[in-house]
CSV table of C-alpha atoms (C1' of nucleotides) in Angstrom, one decimal:
chain,number,residue,atom,x,y,z
A,16,MET,CA,4.4,-9.6,0.6
A,17,ALA,CA,5.1,-6.7,-1.5
A,18,ALA,CA,3.2,-4.5,0.8
A,19,THR,CA,5.2,-5.8,3.7
A,20,GLU,CA,8.4,-5.0,1.9
A,21,ILE,CA,7.2,-1.6,1.2
A,22,SER,CA,6.3,-1.1,4.7
A,23,VAL,CA,9.7,-2.3,6.0
A,24,LEU,CA,11.3,-0.1,3.4
A,25,SER,CA,9.6,3.0,4.4
A,26,GLU,CA,9.8,2.3,8.1
A,27,GLN,CA,13.4,1.4,8.2
A,28,PHE,CA,15.1,3.0,5.3
A,29,THR,CA,13.3,6.2,4.3
A,30,LYS,CA,12.5,7.9,7.6
A,31,ILE,CA,14.7,10.3,9.3
A,32,LYS,CA,13.9,11.7,12.6
A,33,GLU,CA,12.1,15.0,12.1
A,34,LEU,CA,13.3,16.4,15.3
A,35,GLU,CA,16.9,16.0,14.3
A,36,LEU,CA,16.4,17.6,10.9
A,37,MET,CA,13.4,19.9,10.9
A,38,PRO,CA,12.3,20.6,14.3
A,39,GLU,CA,10.2,23.6,13.3
A,40,LYS,CA,8.6,21.9,10.4
A,41,GLY,CA,5.3,20.4,11.3
A,42,LEU,CA,1.9,19.7,10.1
A,43,LYS,CA,-1.0,21.9,10.5
A,44,GLU,CA,-4.0,20.0,11.6
A,45,GLU,CA,-7.3,21.3,10.5
A,46,GLU,CA,-10.7,20.2,11.5
A,47,LYS,CA,-13.5,20.5,9.1
A,48,ASP,CA,-16.8,18.8,8.7
A,49,GLY,CA,-16.0,16.6,11.7
A,50,VAL,CA,-12.9,15.3,10.0
A,51,CYS,CA,-9.4,16.1,11.2
A,52,ARG,CA,-7.0,16.8,8.4
A,53,GLU,CA,-3.3,17.3,8.5
A,54,LYS,CA,-1.8,19.5,5.9
A,55,ASP,CA,1.6,20.4,4.8
A,56,HIS,CA,2.6,24.0,4.4
A,57,ARG,CA,2.8,23.6,0.7
A,58,SER,CA,0.2,22.3,-1.5
A,59,PRO,CA,0.8,19.3,-3.7
A,60,SER,CA,0.8,21.5,-6.7
A,61,GLU,CA,3.5,23.6,-5.2
A,62,LEU,CA,5.5,20.5,-4.4
A,63,GLU,CA,5.0,19.2,-7.9
A,64,ALA,CA,5.8,22.6,-9.4
A,65,GLU,CA,9.0,22.8,-7.3
A,66,ARG,CA,9.9,19.3,-8.2
A,67,THR,CA,9.6,19.8,-11.9
A,68,SER,CA,10.3,23.5,-12.4
A,69,GLY,CA,13.1,24.5,-14.5
A,70,ALA,CA,13.9,27.3,-12.2
A,71,PHE,CA,14.5,24.9,-9.4
A,72,GLN,CA,16.8,22.8,-11.6
A,73,ASP,CA,18.7,25.9,-12.6
A,74,SER,CA,19.2,27.0,-9.1
A,75,VAL,CA,20.6,23.6,-8.3
A,76,LEU,CA,23.0,23.6,-11.1
A,77,GLU,CA,24.2,27.1,-10.5
A,78,GLU,CA,24.8,26.5,-6.9
A,79,GLU,CA,26.8,23.4,-7.4
A,80,VAL,CA,24.3,21.1,-5.7
A,81,GLU,CA,24.5,22.0,-2.0
A,82,LEU,CA,23.2,19.3,0.3
A,83,VAL,CA,21.9,20.7,3.6
A,84,LEU,CA,20.2,18.6,6.1
A,85,ALA,CA,20.6,20.7,9.1
A,86,PRO,CA,17.6,22.5,10.5
A,87,SER,CA,17.3,25.8,8.8
A,88,GLU,CA,14.7,28.3,8.0
A,89,GLU,CA,15.8,28.2,4.4
A,90,SER,CA,15.8,24.5,4.2
A,91,GLU,CA,12.2,24.0,3.6
A,92,LYS,CA,13.2,21.6,0.8
A,93,TYR,CA,16.3,19.6,1.1
A,94,ILE,CA,18.3,18.8,-2.0
A,95,LEU,CA,20.0,15.5,-1.6
A,96,THR,CA,21.1,12.8,-3.9
A,97,LEU,CA,19.4,10.0,-2.2
A,98,GLN,CA,17.2,7.5,-3.5
A,99,THR,CA,15.5,4.5,-1.9
A,100,VAL,CA,15.0,1.6,-4.2
A,101,HIS,CA,13.8,-2.0,-4.2
A,102,PHE,CA,16.4,-4.6,-4.4
A,103,THR,CA,15.6,-7.5,-6.6
A,104,SER,CA,17.2,-10.9,-6.5
A,105,GLU,CA,19.7,-10.9,-9.3
A,106,ALA,CA,23.3,-10.3,-10.1
A,107,VAL,CA,25.5,-8.2,-8.0
A,108,GLU,CA,26.2,-9.4,-4.5
A,109,LEU,CA,26.3,-7.1,-1.6
A,110,GLN,CA,28.0,-7.9,1.6
A,111,ASP,CA,26.5,-5.5,4.2
A,112,MET,CA,27.5,-2.6,2.2
A,113,SER,CA,29.4,-2.3,-1.1
A,114,LEU,CA,29.4,-0.5,-4.3
A,115,LEU,CA,27.5,-1.3,-7.3
A,116,SER,CA,26.7,-0.1,-10.7
A,117,ILE,CA,23.3,1.2,-11.6
A,118,GLN,CA,21.2,0.3,-14.5
A,119,GLN,CA,19.5,3.5,-15.4
A,120,GLN,CA,16.2,2.5,-17.0
A,121,GLU,CA,13.2,4.5,-16.2
A,122,GLY,CA,14.4,5.4,-12.8
A,123,VAL,CA,17.0,3.6,-10.8
A,124,GLN,CA,17.3,-0.1,-10.7
A,125,VAL,CA,19.7,-1.9,-8.4
A,126,VAL,CA,20.3,-5.5,-8.4
A,127,VAL,CA,21.6,-7.5,-5.5
A,128,GLN,CA,21.8,-11.1,-4.7
A,129,GLN,CA,20.1,-11.0,-1.4
A,130,PRO,CA,16.6,-9.8,-1.6
A,131,GLY,CA,15.5,-7.2,0.9
A,132,PRO,CA,15.2,-3.6,1.3
A,133,GLY,CA,18.2,-1.4,1.0
A,134,LEU,CA,19.2,2.1,0.6
A,135,LEU,CA,20.8,3.4,-2.5
A,136,TRP,CA,22.7,6.6,-2.3
A,137,LEU,CA,23.4,8.4,-5.4
A,138,GLU,CA,25.8,11.2,-5.3
A,139,GLU,CA,25.9,13.9,-7.9
A,140,GLY,CA,29.4,14.9,-8.6
A,141,PRO,CA,29.4,18.1,-10.6
A,142,ARG,CA,33.1,18.1,-11.3
A,143,GLN,CA,33.3,14.5,-12.2
A,144,SER,CA,30.1,14.3,-14.2
A,145,LEU,CA,29.5,10.8,-13.0
A,146,GLN,CA,27.4,9.2,-10.5
A,147,GLN,CA,28.7,7.7,-7.4
A,148,CYS,CA,26.5,5.4,-5.6
A,149,VAL,CA,26.6,3.4,-2.4
A,150,ALA,CA,24.2,0.6,-1.6
A,151,ILE,CA,23.6,-0.3,1.9
A,152,SER,CA,22.2,-3.8,2.5
A,153,ILE,CA,21.7,-4.6,6.1
A,154,GLN,CA,20.5,-7.9,7.1
A,155,GLN,CA,17.4,-7.2,9.0
A,156,GLU,CA,17.5,-10.4,11.1
A,157,LEU,CA,20.7,-9.3,12.7
A,158,TYR,CA,19.5,-5.9,13.8
A,159,SER,CA,16.5,-4.5,15.4
A,160,PRO,CA,14.7,-1.8,13.4
A,161,GLN,CA,16.1,0.9,15.7
A,162,GLU,CA,19.6,-0.5,15.2
A,163,MET,CA,19.1,-0.6,11.5
A,164,GLU,CA,17.9,2.9,11.4
A,165,VAL,CA,21.0,4.0,13.3
A,166,LEU,CA,23.2,2.0,11.1
A,167,GLN,CA,21.8,3.3,7.8
A,168,PHE,CA,21.6,6.8,9.1
A,169,HIS,CA,25.2,6.8,10.3
A,170,ALA,CA,26.3,5.2,7.1
A,171,LEU,CA,24.5,7.8,5.1
A,172,GLU,CA,26.1,10.5,7.2
A,173,GLU,CA,29.6,9.2,6.7
A,174,ASN,CA,29.1,8.7,3.0
A,175,VAL,CA,27.8,12.1,2.6
A,176,MET,CA,30.7,13.5,4.5
A,177,VAL,CA,33.2,11.6,2.4
A,178,ALA,CA,31.4,12.7,-0.7
A,179,SER,CA,31.3,16.3,0.3
A,180,GLU,CA,35.1,16.4,0.5
A,181,ASP,CA,35.3,15.6,-3.2
A,182,SER,CA,32.4,17.3,-4.7
A,183,LYS,CA,31.9,20.2,-2.4
A,184,LEU,CA,28.6,18.8,-1.2
A,185,ALA,CA,28.0,20.0,2.3
A,186,VAL,CA,25.8,17.8,4.5
A,187,SER,CA,25.3,18.4,8.1
A,188,LEU,CA,23.7,15.6,10.0
A,189,ALA,CA,23.6,14.6,13.6
A,190,GLU,CA,26.8,14.5,15.4
A,191,THR,CA,27.3,10.8,15.6
A,192,ALA,CA,30.1,8.7,14.5
A,193,GLY,CA,29.7,6.5,11.5
A,194,LEU,CA,29.6,2.9,12.1
A,195,ILE,CA,30.2,1.4,8.7
A,196,LYS,CA,33.2,1.8,6.6
A,197,LEU,CA,33.0,2.6,3.0
A,198,GLU,CA,34.7,0.9,0.2
A,199,GLU,CA,37.6,2.7,-1.2
A,200,GLU,CA,36.8,5.7,-3.3
A,201,GLN,CA,39.0,4.3,-6.0
A,202,GLU,CA,36.9,1.3,-6.5
A,203,LYS,CA,33.9,3.4,-6.5
A,204,ASN,CA,35.3,5.4,-9.4
A,205,GLN,CA,36.3,2.3,-11.3
A,206,LEU,CA,32.9,0.8,-11.1
A,207,LEU,CA,31.2,3.9,-12.2
A,208,ALA,CA,33.7,5.7,-14.3
A,209,GLU,CA,31.8,4.9,-17.5
A,210,ARG,CA,28.7,6.6,-16.3
A,211,THR,CA,28.9,10.1,-17.6
A,212,LYS,CA,25.3,11.1,-17.8
A,213,GLU,CA,24.6,13.8,-15.3
A,214,GLN,CA,21.4,13.4,-13.3
A,215,LEU,CA,19.7,15.4,-10.7
A,216,PHE,CA,17.7,14.0,-7.9
A,217,PHE,CA,15.4,16.2,-5.9
A,218,VAL,CA,14.4,15.2,-2.5
A,219,GLU,CA,11.2,16.4,-1.0
A,220,THR,CA,10.7,16.1,2.7
A,221,MET,CA,7.4,14.7,3.6
A,222,SER,CA,6.0,14.3,7.0
A,223,GLY,CA,5.6,10.8,8.2
A,224,ASP,CA,3.7,9.6,11.2
A,225,GLU,CA,3.2,12.5,13.4
A,226,ARG,CA,3.4,10.4,16.5
A,227,SER,CA,6.9,9.3,15.6
A,228,ASP,CA,8.1,12.8,14.6
A,229,GLU,CA,9.5,11.5,11.4
A,230,ILE,CA,9.9,12.8,7.9
A,231,VAL,CA,10.4,10.9,4.7
A,232,LEU,CA,12.6,11.9,1.9
A,233,THR,CA,11.0,11.5,-1.4
A,234,VAL,CA,13.4,11.7,-4.3
A,235,SER,CA,12.5,13.0,-7.7
A,236,ASN,CA,14.6,12.4,-10.7
A,237,SER,CA,15.1,14.9,-13.4
A,238,ASN,CA,15.1,12.0,-15.7
A,239,VAL,CA,11.4,12.0,-15.4
A,240,GLU,CA,11.3,15.1,-17.4
A,241,GLU,CA,14.0,13.7,-19.7
A,242,GLN,CA,12.0,10.6,-20.2
A,243,GLU,CA,9.0,12.7,-21.2
A,244,ASP,CA,11.1,14.1,-24.0
A,245,GLN,CA,11.9,10.6,-25.2
A,246,PRO,CA,8.9,8.8,-26.5
A,247,THR,CA,8.2,5.6,-24.6
A,248,ALA,CA,5.4,3.2,-25.0
A,249,GLY,CA,3.3,5.2,-22.7
A,250,GLN,CA,4.4,8.5,-24.2
A,251,ALA,CA,3.6,7.2,-27.6
A,252,ASP,CA,0.2,6.3,-26.4
A,253,ALA,CA,-0.2,9.7,-25.0
A,254,GLU,CA,1.0,11.3,-28.1
A,255,LYS,CA,-1.4,9.2,-30.1
A,256,ALA,CA,-4.2,10.2,-27.8
A,257,LYS,CA,-3.3,13.8,-28.2
A,258,SER,CA,-3.1,13.5,-31.9
A,259,THR,CA,-6.3,11.7,-32.2
A,260,LYS,CA,-8.1,13.7,-29.5
A,261,ASN,CA,-9.9,15.8,-32.0
A,262,GLN,CA,-11.0,12.8,-33.9
A,263,ARG,CA,-12.2,11.0,-30.8
A,264,LYS,CA,-14.2,13.7,-29.3
A,265,THR,CA,-17.4,15.0,-30.7
A,266,LYS,CA,-19.2,17.9,-29.2
A,267,GLY,CA,-22.9,17.6,-28.9
A,268,ALA,CA,-25.4,20.3,-29.5
A,269,LYS,CA,-25.7,21.1,-25.8
A,270,GLY,CA,-21.9,21.4,-25.4
A,271,THR,CA,-21.4,17.9,-24.3
A,272,PHE,CA,-18.2,16.1,-25.1
A,273,HIS,CA,-18.5,12.5,-26.1
A,274,CYS,CA,-15.6,10.0,-25.9
A,275,ASP,CA,-15.4,7.9,-29.0
A,276,VAL,CA,-13.5,5.2,-27.2
A,277,CYS,CA,-16.0,4.6,-24.5
A,278,MET,CA,-19.4,5.9,-23.5
A,279,PHE,CA,-18.1,8.7,-21.4
A,280,THR,CA,-19.6,12.1,-21.9
A,281,SER,CA,-19.0,15.4,-20.1
A,282,SER,CA,-20.1,18.9,-20.4
A,283,ARG,CA,-16.7,20.2,-19.4
A,284,MET,CA,-13.7,20.2,-21.6
A,285,SER,CA,-11.4,19.8,-18.7
A,286,SER,CA,-13.2,16.7,-17.5
A,287,PHE,CA,-13.2,15.3,-21.0
A,288,ASN,CA,-9.5,16.0,-21.5
A,289,ARG,CA,-8.8,14.3,-18.2
A,290,HIS,CA,-10.9,11.4,-19.1
A,291,MET,CA,-9.0,11.0,-22.4
A,292,LYS,CA,-5.9,10.4,-20.5
A,293,THR,CA,-7.4,7.3,-19.1
A,294,HIS,CA,-7.2,5.8,-22.5
A,295,THR,CA,-3.5,6.1,-22.6
A,296,SER,CA,-0.8,4.6,-20.4
A,297,GLU,CA,0.5,7.9,-19.5
A,298,LYS,CA,1.5,8.0,-15.8
A,299,PRO,CA,4.0,10.8,-15.3
A,300,HIS,CA,4.0,10.8,-11.5
A,301,LEU,CA,6.6,8.5,-10.2
A,302,CYS,CA,6.9,7.2,-6.6
A,303,HIS,CA,10.6,7.0,-5.9
A,304,LEU,CA,10.1,4.6,-3.1
A,305,CYS,CA,8.7,1.8,-5.2
A,306,LEU,CA,9.0,3.2,-8.8
A,307,LYS,CA,5.3,2.9,-9.3
A,308,THR,CA,3.7,5.5,-11.5
A,309,PHE,CA,0.4,7.3,-11.3
A,310,ARG,CA,-1.7,9.5,-13.5
A,311,THR,CA,-2.2,12.3,-11.0
A,312,VAL,CA,-0.4,14.0,-8.2
A,313,THR,CA,-3.3,13.2,-5.9
A,314,LEU,CA,-3.0,9.5,-6.6
A,315,LEU,CA,0.8,9.7,-6.1
A,316,ARG,CA,0.3,11.6,-2.8
A,317,ASN,CA,-2.1,9.0,-1.5
A,318,HIS,CA,0.3,6.3,-2.5
A,319,VAL,CA,3.2,7.9,-0.9
A,320,ASN,CA,1.1,8.3,2.3
A,321,THR,CA,0.8,4.5,2.3
A,322,HIS,CA,4.6,4.4,2.4
A,323,THR,CA,5.0,7.0,5.1
A,324,GLY,CA,2.1,5.9,7.2
A,325,THR,CA,0.6,9.4,6.9
A,326,ARG,CA,-3.1,9.1,7.5
A,327,PRO,CA,-4.7,12.6,7.3
A,328,TYR,CA,-8.3,11.5,7.8
A,329,LYS,CA,-9.0,10.7,11.4
A,330,CYS,CA,-12.2,9.3,12.8
A,331,ASN,CA,-13.7,11.5,15.5
A,332,ASP,CA,-15.3,8.5,17.2
A,333,CYS,CA,-12.3,6.3,17.6
A,334,ASN,CA,-8.6,6.5,17.1
A,335,MET,CA,-8.6,5.1,13.6
A,336,ALA,CA,-7.1,7.2,10.8
A,337,PHE,CA,-7.0,6.7,7.0
A,338,VAL,CA,-5.2,7.8,3.9
A,339,THR,CA,-8.3,8.7,2.0
A,340,SER,CA,-11.5,10.3,2.9
A,341,GLY,CA,-13.3,7.4,1.3
A,342,GLU,CA,-11.7,5.0,3.7
A,343,LEU,CA,-12.8,7.1,6.6
A,344,VAL,CA,-16.4,7.2,5.3
A,345,ARG,CA,-16.5,3.5,4.9
A,346,HIS,CA,-15.0,2.9,8.3
A,347,ARG,CA,-17.6,5.2,9.9
A,348,ARG,CA,-20.3,3.2,8.2
A,349,TYR,CA,-18.9,-0.1,9.4
A,350,LYS,CA,-18.2,1.0,12.9
A,351,HIS,CA,-20.3,4.0,13.9
A,352,THR,CA,-23.2,4.9,11.6
A,353,HIS,CA,-23.9,1.4,10.5
A,354,GLU,CA,-25.3,2.8,7.3
A,355,LYS,CA,-25.7,0.0,4.8
A,356,PRO,CA,-26.7,1.5,1.5
A,357,PHE,CA,-26.4,-1.7,-0.6
A,358,LYS,CA,-29.5,-3.9,0.0
A,359,CYS,CA,-30.1,-7.3,-1.3
A,360,SER,CA,-33.3,-7.6,-3.3
A,361,MET,CA,-33.7,-11.2,-2.4
A,362,CYS,CA,-33.2,-11.1,1.3
A,363,LYS,CA,-32.7,-8.7,4.2
A,364,TYR,CA,-29.0,-8.5,3.8
A,365,ALA,CA,-27.5,-5.1,3.5
A,366,SER,CA,-23.9,-4.1,3.1
A,367,VAL,CA,-21.7,-1.1,3.5
A,368,GLU,CA,-19.9,-2.0,0.3
A,369,ALA,CA,-21.2,-2.8,-3.2
A,370,SER,CA,-18.6,-5.5,-3.5
A,371,LYS,CA,-19.9,-7.2,-0.4
A,372,LEU,CA,-23.4,-7.2,-1.8
A,373,LYS,CA,-22.1,-8.6,-5.0
A,374,ARG,CA,-20.4,-11.4,-3.1
A,375,HIS,CA,-23.6,-12.0,-1.1
A,376,VAL,CA,-25.8,-12.2,-4.2
A,377,ARG,CA,-23.6,-15.0,-5.4
A,378,SER,CA,-24.8,-17.1,-2.5
A,379,HIS,CA,-28.3,-16.7,-4.0
A,380,THR,CA,-27.4,-17.3,-7.6
A,381,GLY,CA,-24.8,-20.0,-6.9
A,382,GLU,CA,-22.4,-18.2,-9.2
A,383,ARG,CA,-18.8,-19.3,-8.7
A,384,PRO,CA,-16.6,-17.3,-11.0
A,385,PHE,CA,-13.3,-18.3,-9.5
A,386,GLN,CA,-12.3,-21.7,-10.8
A,387,CYS,CA,-9.5,-23.7,-9.3
A,388,CYS,CA,-7.0,-24.6,-12.0
A,389,GLN,CA,-6.1,-27.9,-10.3
A,390,CYS,CA,-9.5,-29.4,-9.4
A,391,SER,CA,-13.2,-28.8,-10.0
A,392,TYR,CA,-13.6,-26.5,-7.1
A,393,ALA,CA,-14.8,-23.0,-7.8
A,394,SER,CA,-15.2,-20.2,-5.3
A,395,ARG,CA,-17.5,-17.3,-5.0
A,396,ASP,CA,-14.7,-14.9,-4.1
A,397,THR,CA,-11.1,-14.7,-4.7
A,398,TYR,CA,-9.8,-15.2,-1.2
A,399,LYS,CA,-11.7,-18.4,-0.8
A,400,LEU,CA,-10.0,-19.7,-3.9
A,401,LYS,CA,-6.7,-18.6,-2.6
A,402,ARG,CA,-7.4,-20.3,0.7
A,403,HIS,CA,-8.5,-23.4,-1.2
A,404,MET,CA,-5.2,-23.5,-3.1
A,405,ARG,CA,-3.5,-24.2,0.2
A,406,THR,CA,-5.1,-27.7,0.0
A,407,HIS,CA,-3.0,-28.3,-3.1
A,408,SER,CA,0.1,-26.6,-2.1
A,409,GLY,CA,0.1,-28.0,1.5
A,410,GLU,CA,0.8,-24.5,2.8
A,411,LYS,CA,0.0,-24.0,6.5
A,412,PRO,CA,0.7,-20.4,7.3
A,413,TYR,CA,-0.7,-20.4,10.8
A,414,GLU,CA,1.5,-21.8,13.6
A,415,CYS,CA,0.5,-22.5,17.2
A,416,HIS,CA,2.8,-20.4,19.3
A,417,ILE,CA,2.7,-23.1,22.1
A,418,CYS,CA,3.2,-26.4,20.3
A,419,HIS,CA,4.2,-25.1,16.9
A,420,THR,CA,1.6,-27.2,15.1
A,421,ARG,CA,0.8,-25.6,11.8
A,422,PHE,CA,-2.6,-25.0,10.4
A,423,THR,CA,-4.2,-24.0,7.1
A,424,GLN,CA,-6.6,-21.5,8.6
A,425,SER,CA,-6.3,-19.1,11.5
A,426,GLY,CA,-9.7,-20.2,12.9
A,427,THR,CA,-8.6,-23.8,13.1
A,428,MET,CA,-5.5,-22.7,14.9
A,429,LYS,CA,-7.5,-20.7,17.4
A,430,ILE,CA,-9.7,-23.6,18.2
A,431,HIS,CA,-6.7,-25.7,18.6
A,432,ILE,CA,-5.2,-23.3,21.0
A,433,LEU,CA,-8.3,-23.2,23.0
A,434,GLN,CA,-9.0,-26.9,23.0
A,435,LYS,CA,-5.4,-28.1,23.5
A,436,HIS,CA,-3.9,-25.4,25.6
A,437,GLY,CA,-6.9,-23.7,27.2
A,438,GLU,CA,-5.8,-20.3,26.1
A,439,ASN,CA,-8.2,-17.5,25.4
A,440,VAL,CA,-11.6,-17.0,26.9
A,441,PRO,CA,-13.8,-19.9,26.0
A,442,LYS,CA,-16.7,-18.9,23.9
A,443,TYR,CA,-19.5,-21.3,24.6
A,444,GLN,CA,-20.6,-22.9,27.8
A,445,CYS,CA,-23.3,-25.6,28.1
A,446,PRO,CA,-26.1,-24.0,30.1
A,447,HIS,CA,-26.8,-27.3,31.8
A,448,CYS,CA,-23.4,-28.8,32.7
A,449,ALA,CA,-21.2,-25.7,32.3
A,450,THR,CA,-18.9,-27.6,29.9
A,451,ILE,CA,-16.7,-25.2,27.9
A,452,ILE,CA,-16.6,-25.7,24.2
A,453,ALA,CA,-14.9,-23.8,21.4
A,454,ARG,CA,-17.8,-23.8,18.9
A,455,LYS,CA,-21.5,-23.8,19.2
A,456,SER,CA,-21.7,-26.8,16.9
A,457,ASP,CA,-19.8,-28.8,19.5
A,458,LEU,CA,-22.9,-28.7,21.6
A,459,ARG,CA,-24.1,-31.7,19.7
A,460,PHE,CA,-21.2,-33.7,21.0
A,461,LEU,CA,-22.7,-33.1,24.4
A,462,GLY,CA,-26.0,-34.4,23.2
A,463,LEU,CA,-27.6,-31.0,23.4
A,464,PRO,CA,-29.5,-29.0,20.8
A,465,PHE,CA,-27.8,-26.0,19.4
A,466,PRO,CA,-29.2,-23.1,17.5
B,15,DT,C1',-6.0,24.0,-14.1
B,16,DC,C1',-5.9,21.8,-9.9
B,17,DT,C1',-7.7,19.8,-5.9
B,18,DC,C1',-11.1,17.7,-3.0
B,19,DG,C1',-14.7,14.6,-2.1
B,20,DC,C1',-16.9,10.8,-3.4
B,21,DT,C1',-17.9,6.4,-5.5
B,22,DA,C1',-16.5,2.1,-7.4
B,23,DG,C1',-13.8,-1.8,-7.5
B,24,DC,C1',-10.5,-5.3,-6.4
B,25,DG,C1',-7.8,-7.5,-3.1
B,26,DC,C1',-6.4,-9.2,1.4
B,27,DC,C1',-7.2,-11.0,5.8
B,28,DC,C1',-9.9,-12.1,9.4
B,29,DC,C1',-13.8,-14.2,12.1
B,30,DC,C1',-17.4,-17.4,12.8
B,31,DT,C1',-19.6,-21.3,11.5
B,32,DG,C1',-20.7,-26.0,9.9
B,33,DC,C1',-19.6,-30.3,7.9
B,34,DT,C1',-16.5,-34.1,7.3
B,35,DG,C1',-13.4,-37.8,8.1
B,36,DG,C1',-9.5,-40.0,10.2
B,37,DA,C1',-7.3,-41.3,14.6
C,11,DT,C1',-15.2,-38.7,20.9
C,12,DC,C1',-11.7,-35.7,19.6
C,13,DC,C1',-9.7,-32.8,16.4
C,14,DA,C1',-7.9,-31.1,12.2
C,15,DG,C1',-9.1,-30.0,7.4
C,16,DC,C1',-11.9,-27.4,4.6
C,17,DA,C1',-15.5,-24.5,2.8
C,18,DG,C1',-19.4,-20.8,3.2
C,19,DG,C1',-20.8,-16.3,4.6
C,20,DG,C1',-19.6,-12.1,6.0
C,21,DG,C1',-16.9,-7.8,8.3
C,22,DG,C1',-13.3,-4.6,7.9
C,23,DC,C1',-9.6,-2.4,5.9
C,24,DG,C1',-5.8,-1.2,2.1
C,25,DC,C1',-5.3,0.7,-2.0
C,26,DT,C1',-6.1,2.4,-6.8
C,27,DA,C1',-8.9,4.6,-10.5
C,28,DG,C1',-12.1,7.7,-12.2
C,29,DC,C1',-15.2,11.6,-12.2
C,30,DG,C1',-18.1,15.8,-10.7
C,31,DA,C1',-17.7,20.1,-8.8
C,32,DG,C1',-15.7,23.9,-6.9
C,33,DA,C1',-11.7,26.9,-5.8
DNA sequence: TCTCGCTAGCGCCCCCTGCTGGA
DNA sequence: TCCAGCAGGGGGCGCTAGCGAGA
């Protein structure tokens, strides 16, 4: 469900048509080792450096935070006080669009009564030294995704225009009329007048799905750096790790670094230092689409790609594409090379994945590690247990689209559709009487042997 | 120092199948 | 006999974490 929400969020609230904003900005596609890769002009390190560099912050401050979204050769990076957030189901009620206060704790948290994705717009007011924010909560069921995109985009445009009158923030968006009225500026100030802490939000443009010509704005918060200055639980751990690093590591005679926390060894200091970070909760790289944090830029980039739908690794043998190279390799093994490196020692079974072999081996050993908390049933894998739990909850997630009968399993529903409604191509046919059946085992009902 | 490629692992969902029991 | 419930085995993909090696 969370993944679905994220998907909706990214699809409907964080994408802005690239052609409208950055027609000249595209992705270079490289082909190497039989793998197509799309690459941004800037490296992730450059992005990260730009995001966190003091020079960048200084320039923003000195130039009074100019927001420019129009296509421009200079506008490789757009600076915009925009942040997309998750709405949780508490407190402040929003009716379509309203103003709300922000609880600033490790990023931006917004609370609304009605769960669902929304768009929070944070405006940096240099003269007022306060934040102005506008939350847009559009009921998805009332609008199509396209309509919602237009709604939010127009609302954003109008908000930015209003804001720029007061705070000299210039935003140029598409020439379309706003559709949603804002609440009065006065109310906005009343709600947020007590907020005096200045914050900067950096927006990075990231290319979304190339087929849809979209970009995604990823917002960075200067508070990230501020937070680093203030010891948090994770920071404390990191500091502890740093302070105890010399105690934890021991260098062997052959220049090998040994981790005293685990069995890890490495001949390289850099690898060792990187490893030591795994013993802390330090995750300095924040995804501003879901507020999840990561240890490395690479992990963050991969994660953001899951929001944006960016899949740089394309299969040459089909039209599938993936976020990581590992996914592509695995896909190729499943679909094209049929390489199955993981072989069962007790039978001829072989698998593409180690986890599948592990699951398979349980059918030999009888191991059932996943115990139902409500009965004696135990499963060999997690999903089976989850499926089993439906027998306790009565959940029937699958609905026949014809008669609306609900089923606990998709397979049961498909058989129902075939047997009751005759849809889909029948799978089995009696070789003698040509009777159509849904399952091979149903042959026995015809008095015929089945394999 | 950073990034890429790779592996490992967990989770989710699906399909196909077989057995069972109630209508 | 029909049909839905339920479980077993397995395929395929989504995503994160960690590490070696090279730029």
